[in-house]
């Protein structure tokens, strides 16, 4: 695990001396000359062009090699053709340049040759003092000192936020995508520096209040999640992660593999880290606005101020969609608003300002009503409608905006969001946002989504408790180590998996195989009723679908009838199946059958969990979490199942013991974390009852070679 | 059912003589003087102010009453205070003014007095020659003759689309919400004219190509759906329907009532009518752009032209999200694009234009690559990225846009959508859209959603077959009439409902009640195995949840065991339940149990349909359709169930006969359409087997009084 120190990061974003290796003397728009940009656009560092010919570049003395520069260079920007990049990087490493950016493309993004060169670059800098961004990048942008290393000119509009991206356009268009930019790094192919290392550097920078990520792929995944989990308690981290649908198309071969498609794993990781995954670019923009403008929001009760009844109702709909509440102002405030209106107008929330505006003027009516609402303890924030028609003109809009800003400024704890409509909407929003006090949005849905996101960050994410991971002392790792060593060379472990689980404190109930009815009756007397029987056959995959399972067998007669019924059912559906007999198992009336799968991922062990059968197969109702788990996390994620009401007794069963259910997942997480040679562990079914949970069947996939670890 | 004739509609939107009753002489922005607006803003009609004093209004001779105006008035606009509105409407009706608009608010939107006045207005115009828009409206806007009746000035930006709304802001902000406006009507409280009547008028107007609705509520619902179903075959109708979340909160009392919440019924109605319900205001804007700009789109295969690799990938993700495909251009086109690039660049879709732009210039590279892609038979449309940075300037952007427009213009059958980003995005989009050939969007998600909506309209909606409703000749309405007359006075009909269904050709299997095991064995011999038994008890609601159901009983032993098991199960869960015995029913192995509910709605009979049990209760996996049904419609909607794969055998059952399933819904739809006194009909379960469907149990709720019909 490598760490980019603040000092190293500073050489990148605030260098005193910069070498441009491959600096060109061509000027003008079509040439995208990075050196020209640096020279002409306010870069405050001393600039040293490096060029084979060594002649002056745009009037600045040039050097043939970075080695010839007469002072220590902080940052080298490499723009030579790809076949010369390795050499340039080597020279930087040799003279100890601490920071290098390779702009040139054509490496791991291209052909075999490019991939080989990228590997060579990694090897050159490994152990050297040189850290590297790129290749295939526009580098970085720092709005605080007007440094940017892009070959393109763009709108570098300062803001208290940051962007780490895998494509330069997320910096170039940052003014549009995230409402401006403080610091931005395009990691490109990320041969060296990636998300995991940059995140803490940006988190440590006091000028940055919101961190944005554009992510296509991720290395050092575990380090990334661990870093982010701490950072999101202090600063919001948003991610625009692409690959949702492309990955969805990669139908994985196996059942749980398909469910655990890569993108779901990223979701589990973001969730664990408290990272907010935005749904689209609009949401990224709107959330940046909200998080940068408003200090916080106390609750979800929103007042609506509208000069249009229909517009107000549209906002109510949007509030409901994003889980916000319609504030119910107190009677005193309602009475004060009533006094501005004819007596027959029924005043409520949304507040219709039209009649008050006719009497008192639009700006004054809006200001007064907003002020009244914000003074009310039942109101946590407001959405105000602005009719920004071009024909209306700013002479009407400006006083209205000024009144809103004045009232909002008195209550910084209560966010006021604008929904501006009409052809001047963007202009009016821009003028309103100059205040730094209100943020404007272009639809009711976007205004509501932004306020909901603000609440989500401050309450669900920032406000979350960081519980320690569940660690159980009563586990027996020695026994597991023994069992695993017995199993060495076996790729798939069957019923012995239950022994492993038992050693980690998961209660198990072993099924016992009998080959004929008489033996079943004897065993049943020993085990006691009620029982369940299941067909034992390698040829039957989905036992219950072919009538291969009978539950709640109460006595010998029922057992014999069930035996025949199972045989008949399986023979009907799968006449070719070889039947070895039946498994007998204690049956727990009112229990719910679940499954727990643990498998390896780039983020560490992934725990997949859900009710079996149709809930999983038809409805994909499963929850993904990453190990290790805290008990609170394990409990909270149970409630995310769509079928959670089944666990609470909705299907006539008894309410199951969710605490035990959470604990068993915690124990499984601990087990697979302790023993990485368990590549996959599948408990199915896990019977949940009011009195606890029981693993009824399980299997494990083991690493058979050391290099699989 | 009233009909607004084109002639009547024309009096509203293109009047030669207009009276303004309550015209004011106050001028200037704060007074919102409608008469002043008409006078100064290009209204071409002769204007007659009407005012109690009868003095000149802004230099125009005024009259004390509409009766005094010396010519026939086409349109009267009423803006007097609410207490004088009834009188003004009466005078209009008396002199036969064909068209009246009541702007004044304070009627059904306000208090008891207002509601009474509105009722009086309805009575006055009923049977008179006067048709009325409002009250509580801004009236209408006609961009083709610059007429609008709003008291507010707004951006009336001509476009080949229309808006019918229940709030003036959807006309006032039409330039923003729907990209301009041709004709708009705010129906306000809709005391007379509503959606159902206006829709055909706008559909008949050749200047209108897209019709938009803003809907909060609806009268004449059935007429509306019938009209719309024909219109959407010719012109797209979009609806922004509010009330989604508010209605969701109205938890209805009964089980199926809750599922059939009003908003779901609207969805079923829109679906039947081919109306596209937009999700938010952004979608309304973007779909207007797409439908107005592009004649059509042939398929879903989209090419992506991007000067940023990351941007191209973001578009791919968006394509997948909205069901579009990534086009795979042919080798000849790929080779031609390769020739513009270095050999090591792997050319595919998205096409990265950066390296070609360095060589050939951005505008030329983009133009050439887009032209190649559009020439390819494997490509149905394209999304092109535009980097609209403010610093880039229009001197760079304009040639790029011109090249794109030129290529797009050569292939009007292949839509080219722009995704512009950067601070100049809105300006660049506006300049590009002046061509009328391309449309621009502000995010990849919005561009993809717009193209997907375009495809959806032209293929799924416009291209749909209008099948006749399924009408079965082998039904026996006389028998049903007889059964219903026997049941007169009974609010709820039990097993006799199966007789009614049988008379309409739905196959039924009657359960037979037995009170003790001995009788069960005798009956079973008569009926034959396999059988199912179900507990008979008024105290047991969810039979299967308490073990009250046993299926697939094969012989006498199993029957006796099952009898005991059911008794034990019910007694355990519901010790107080009075058990009358058991129902015996033939069991169909491999069958799937569904339910069909028909109930009245404002749109006519609503058919609710789905798999029972958890699919409905936990997962709300049900489909709503409106009667009458065509067979194609009935079949298509079966495939919308999330659990559809169960019908296809996913759970080990056999593939059920979906045709019979569709037919049975068609028969139920015909039944409830023929007999409106059946207020609700509930078949549960309906067993679907490979050999057809069987109603196993049913009940009906009947109107006991004539006024319930």
Coordinates of N, CA and C in Angstrom, one line a residue, chain A residues 443-552:
Chain A
X443 N -35.7 22.3 -12.4 CA -36.9 21.6 -12.4 C -37.3 21.3 -10.9
X444 N -38.5 21.0 -10.6 CA -38.9 20.7 -9.2 C -38.2 19.4 -8.8
X445 N -38.1 18.5 -9.8 CA -37.5 17.2 -9.4 C -36.0 17.4 -9.0
X446 N -35.3 18.2 -9.8 CA -33.9 18.4 -9.5 C -33.7 19.2 -8.2
X447 N -34.6 20.2 -7.9 CA -34.5 20.9 -6.6 C -34.7 19.9 -5.4
X448 N -35.7 19.1 -5.6 CA -36.1 18.1 -4.5 C -34.9 17.1 -4.3
X449 N -34.4 16.6 -5.4 CA -33.4 15.6 -5.3 C -32.1 16.2 -4.7
X450 N -31.8 17.4 -4.9 CA -30.6 18.1 -4.3 C -30.8 18.2 -2.8
X451 N -32.0 18.7 -2.4 CA -32.2 18.8 -0.9 C -32.2 17.4 -0.3
X452 N -32.8 16.4 -0.9 CA -32.8 15.1 -0.4 C -31.4 14.6 -0.2
X453 N -30.5 14.9 -1.2 CA -29.1 14.4 -1.2 C -28.4 15.1 -0.1
X454 N -28.7 16.4 0.1 CA -28.1 17.2 1.2 C -28.4 16.5 2.6
X455 N -29.7 16.2 2.7 CA -30.1 15.6 4.0 C -29.4 14.2 4.1
X456 N -29.4 13.5 3.1 CA -28.8 12.1 3.1 C -27.3 12.2 3.5
X457 N -26.6 13.2 3.0 CA -25.2 13.3 3.4 C -25.1 13.6 4.9
X458 N -25.8 14.7 5.3 CA -25.5 15.1 6.7 C -26.1 14.2 7.7
X459 N -27.1 13.4 7.4 CA -27.7 12.6 8.4 C -27.4 11.1 8.3
X460 N -27.5 10.6 7.1 CA -27.2 9.2 6.9 C -25.8 8.9 6.8
X461 N -25.0 9.7 6.2 CA -23.6 9.4 6.0 C -22.7 10.1 7.0
X462 N -22.7 11.4 7.0 CA -21.8 12.1 8.0 C -22.2 11.8 9.4
X463 N -23.5 11.6 9.6 CA -24.0 11.4 11.0 C -23.9 9.9 11.4
X464 N -23.4 9.0 10.5 CA -23.5 7.6 10.9 C -22.4 7.3 12.0
X465 N -22.8 6.3 12.8 CA -21.8 5.9 13.8 C -20.8 5.0 13.1
X466 N -19.5 5.1 13.4 CA -18.5 4.2 12.9 C -18.3 3.1 13.9
X467 N -19.1 2.1 13.8 CA -19.0 1.0 14.7 C -17.8 0.1 14.4
X468 N -17.2 -0.5 15.4 CA -16.1 -1.4 15.1 C -16.7 -2.7 14.4
X469 N -15.9 -3.3 13.6 CA -16.3 -4.6 12.9 C -16.6 -5.6 14.0
X470 N -17.6 -6.4 13.7 CA -18.0 -7.5 14.7 C -16.8 -8.5 14.7
X471 N -16.3 -8.6 15.9 CA -15.2 -9.6 16.1 C -15.6 -10.5 17.2
X472 N -15.7 -11.8 17.0 CA -16.2 -12.7 18.0 C -14.9 -13.5 18.5
X473 N -14.9 -13.5 19.9 CA -13.7 -14.2 20.5 C -13.9 -15.7 20.7
X474 N -15.2 -16.1 20.6 CA -15.4 -17.5 20.8 C -15.2 -18.4 19.6
X475 N -14.5 -17.9 18.6 CA -14.3 -18.7 17.4 C -13.0 -19.6 17.6
X476 N -12.9 -20.6 16.7 CA -11.9 -21.6 16.9 C -11.1 -21.7 15.6
X477 N -10.2 -20.7 15.3 CA -9.5 -20.7 14.1 C -8.6 -21.9 13.9
X478 N -8.1 -22.5 15.0 CA -7.2 -23.7 14.9 C -8.0 -24.8 14.3
X479 N -9.2 -25.0 14.7 CA -10.1 -26.1 14.2 C -10.3 -25.9 12.7
X480 N -10.6 -24.6 12.3 CA -10.8 -24.3 10.9 C -9.5 -24.6 10.1
X481 N -8.4 -24.2 10.7 CA -7.1 -24.4 10.0 C -6.9 -25.9 9.8
X482 N -7.2 -26.7 10.8 CA -7.1 -28.1 10.7 C -8.0 -28.7 9.6
X483 N -9.3 -28.3 9.6 CA -10.2 -28.8 8.6 C -9.8 -28.4 7.2
X484 N -9.3 -27.2 7.1 CA -8.8 -26.8 5.8 C -7.6 -27.6 5.3
X485 N -6.7 -27.9 6.3 CA -5.5 -28.6 5.9 C -5.9 -30.1 5.5
X486 N -6.9 -30.6 6.2 CA -7.4 -32.0 5.8 C -7.9 -31.9 4.4
X487 N -8.5 -30.8 4.1 CA -9.2 -30.7 2.7 C -8.3 -30.3 1.6
X488 N -7.0 -30.1 2.0 CA -6.0 -29.6 1.0 C -6.1 -30.4 -0.3
X489 N -6.2 -29.6 -1.4 CA -6.2 -30.3 -2.7 C -7.7 -30.5 -3.2
X490 N -8.6 -30.3 -2.3 CA -10.0 -30.5 -2.7 C -10.5 -29.1 -3.1
X491 N -11.0 -29.0 -4.3 CA -11.5 -27.7 -4.7 C -12.8 -27.3 -4.1
X492 N -13.7 -28.3 -3.9 CA -15.0 -28.0 -3.4 C -15.3 -28.8 -2.1
X493 N -15.6 -28.1 -1.1 CA -15.9 -28.8 0.2 C -17.4 -28.9 0.4
X494 N -17.9 -30.1 0.8 CA -19.3 -30.3 1.0 C -19.7 -30.1 2.4
X495 N -20.2 -31.1 3.0 CA -20.8 -31.0 4.4 C -19.8 -30.6 5.4
X496 N -18.5 -30.8 5.2 CA -17.5 -30.4 6.2 C -17.5 -28.9 6.4
X497 N -18.1 -28.2 5.4 CA -18.2 -26.7 5.5 C -19.1 -26.4 6.8
X498 N -20.0 -27.2 7.1 CA -20.8 -27.0 8.3 C -19.9 -27.0 9.6
X499 N -18.9 -27.9 9.5 CA -18.0 -28.0 10.7 C -17.2 -26.7 10.8
X500 N -16.8 -26.2 9.7 CA -16.0 -24.9 9.7 C -16.9 -23.8 10.2
X501 N -18.1 -23.8 9.8 CA -19.1 -22.7 10.3 C -19.3 -22.9 11.8
X502 N -19.4 -24.1 12.2 CA -19.7 -24.4 13.6 C -18.5 -23.9 14.5
X503 N -17.3 -24.1 13.9 CA -16.1 -23.6 14.6 C -16.0 -22.1 14.8
X504 N -16.8 -21.4 13.9 CA -16.9 -19.9 14.0 C -18.2 -19.5 14.6
X505 N -18.8 -20.4 15.3 CA -20.0 -20.0 16.2 C -21.3 -19.9 15.4
X506 N -21.3 -20.4 14.2 CA -22.6 -20.4 13.5 C -23.3 -21.7 13.8
X507 N -24.6 -21.6 14.3 CA -25.3 -22.9 14.7 C -25.6 -23.6 13.4
X508 N -25.5 -24.9 13.4 CA -25.7 -25.7 12.2 C -26.7 -26.9 12.6
X509 N -27.4 -27.3 11.7 CA -28.2 -28.5 11.9 C -27.9 -29.4 10.7
X510 N -27.3 -30.6 11.0 CA -26.9 -31.4 9.9 C -28.0 -32.3 9.4
X511 N -28.1 -32.3 8.1 CA -29.0 -33.3 7.5 C -28.3 -34.6 7.5
X512 N -29.1 -35.7 7.6 CA -28.5 -37.0 7.6 C -29.1 -37.8 6.5
X513 N -28.3 -38.5 5.8 CA -28.7 -39.2 4.6 C -29.2 -40.6 5.0
X514 N -30.4 -41.0 4.5 CA -30.9 -42.4 4.6 C -31.2 -42.8 3.2
X515 N -31.1 -44.2 3.0 CA -31.3 -44.6 1.6 C -32.6 -45.3 1.4
X516 N -33.3 -45.6 2.6 CA -34.6 -46.3 2.3 C -35.6 -45.9 3.5
X517 N -36.9 -46.1 3.3 CA -37.9 -45.6 4.2 C -37.7 -46.2 5.6
X518 N -37.3 -47.4 5.7 CA -37.2 -48.0 7.0 C -36.2 -47.3 7.9
X519 N -35.0 -47.1 7.2 CA -33.9 -46.4 7.9 C -34.4 -45.0 8.3
X520 N -35.2 -44.4 7.4 CA -35.7 -43.0 7.7 C -36.6 -43.0 9.0
X521 N -37.4 -44.0 9.1 CA -38.3 -44.1 10.3 C -37.5 -44.2 11.6
X522 N -36.5 -45.0 11.5 CA -35.6 -45.2 12.7 C -34.9 -43.9 13.0
X523 N -34.3 -43.3 12.0 CA -33.6 -42.0 12.3 C -34.6 -41.0 12.8
X524 N -35.8 -41.0 12.2 CA -36.8 -40.0 12.6 C -37.1 -40.1 14.1
X525 N -37.2 -41.3 14.6 CA -37.5 -41.5 16.0 C -36.4 -41.0 16.8
X526 N -35.2 -41.1 16.3 CA -34.0 -40.6 17.1 C -34.0 -39.1 17.1
X527 N -34.3 -38.5 15.9 CA -34.2 -37.0 15.8 C -35.4 -36.3 16.4
X528 N -36.5 -37.0 16.3 CA -37.8 -36.3 16.8 C -38.4 -35.5 15.6
X529 N -39.7 -35.4 15.7 CA -40.5 -34.7 14.7 C -40.7 -33.2 15.2
X530 N -41.1 -32.3 14.4 CA -41.3 -32.4 13.0 C -39.9 -32.4 12.2
X531 N -40.0 -32.9 11.0 CA -38.8 -33.1 10.2 C -39.1 -32.6 8.8
X532 N -38.0 -32.4 8.1 CA -38.1 -32.1 6.7 C -37.3 -33.2 5.9
X533 N -37.7 -33.6 4.7 CA -36.9 -34.5 3.9 C -36.6 -33.8 2.6
X534 N -35.4 -34.1 2.1 CA -35.0 -33.5 0.8 C -34.3 -34.6 0.0
X535 N -34.6 -34.7 -1.2 CA -34.0 -35.7 -2.1 C -32.5 -35.5 -2.1
X536 N -31.8 -36.7 -2.1 CA -30.3 -36.6 -2.2 C -30.0 -37.1 -3.6
X537 N -29.6 -36.2 -4.4 CA -29.2 -36.6 -5.8 C -28.4 -35.5 -6.4
X538 N -27.3 -35.9 -7.0 CA -26.4 -34.9 -7.7 C -27.1 -34.3 -8.9
X539 N -28.1 -35.0 -9.4 CA -28.8 -34.6 -10.6 C -29.9 -33.6 -10.4
X540 N -30.2 -33.3 -9.2 CA -31.3 -32.4 -8.9 C -30.7 -31.1 -8.3
X541 N -30.8 -30.0 -9.1 CA -30.2 -28.7 -8.7 C -31.3 -27.9 -7.8
X542 N -32.4 -27.7 -8.4 CA -33.4 -26.9 -7.6 C -34.4 -27.9 -7.0
X543 N -34.1 -28.4 -5.8 CA -34.9 -29.5 -5.3 C -36.4 -29.2 -5.2
X544 N -36.6 -28.0 -4.6 CA -38.1 -27.7 -4.3 C -38.9 -27.5 -5.6
X545 N -38.2 -27.2 -6.7 CA -39.0 -27.0 -7.9 C -39.5 -28.3 -8.5
X546 N -38.9 -29.4 -8.1 CA -39.4 -30.7 -8.7 C -40.1 -31.5 -7.6
X547 N -40.5 -30.9 -6.6 CA -41.2 -31.6 -5.5 C -40.2 -32.4 -4.7
X548 N -39.0 -32.1 -4.7 CA -38.0 -32.9 -4.0 C -37.8 -32.5 -2.5
X549 N -38.7 -31.7 -2.0 CA -38.6 -31.3 -0.6 C -40.0 -31.4 0.0
X550 N -40.0 -31.9 1.2 CA -41.3 -31.9 2.0 C -40.9 -31.4 3.4
X551 N -41.7 -30.5 3.8 CA -41.4 -29.9 5.1 C -42.5 -30.2 6.1
X552 N -42.2 -30.0 7.4 CA -43.2 -30.1 8.4 C -43.9 -31.5 8.5

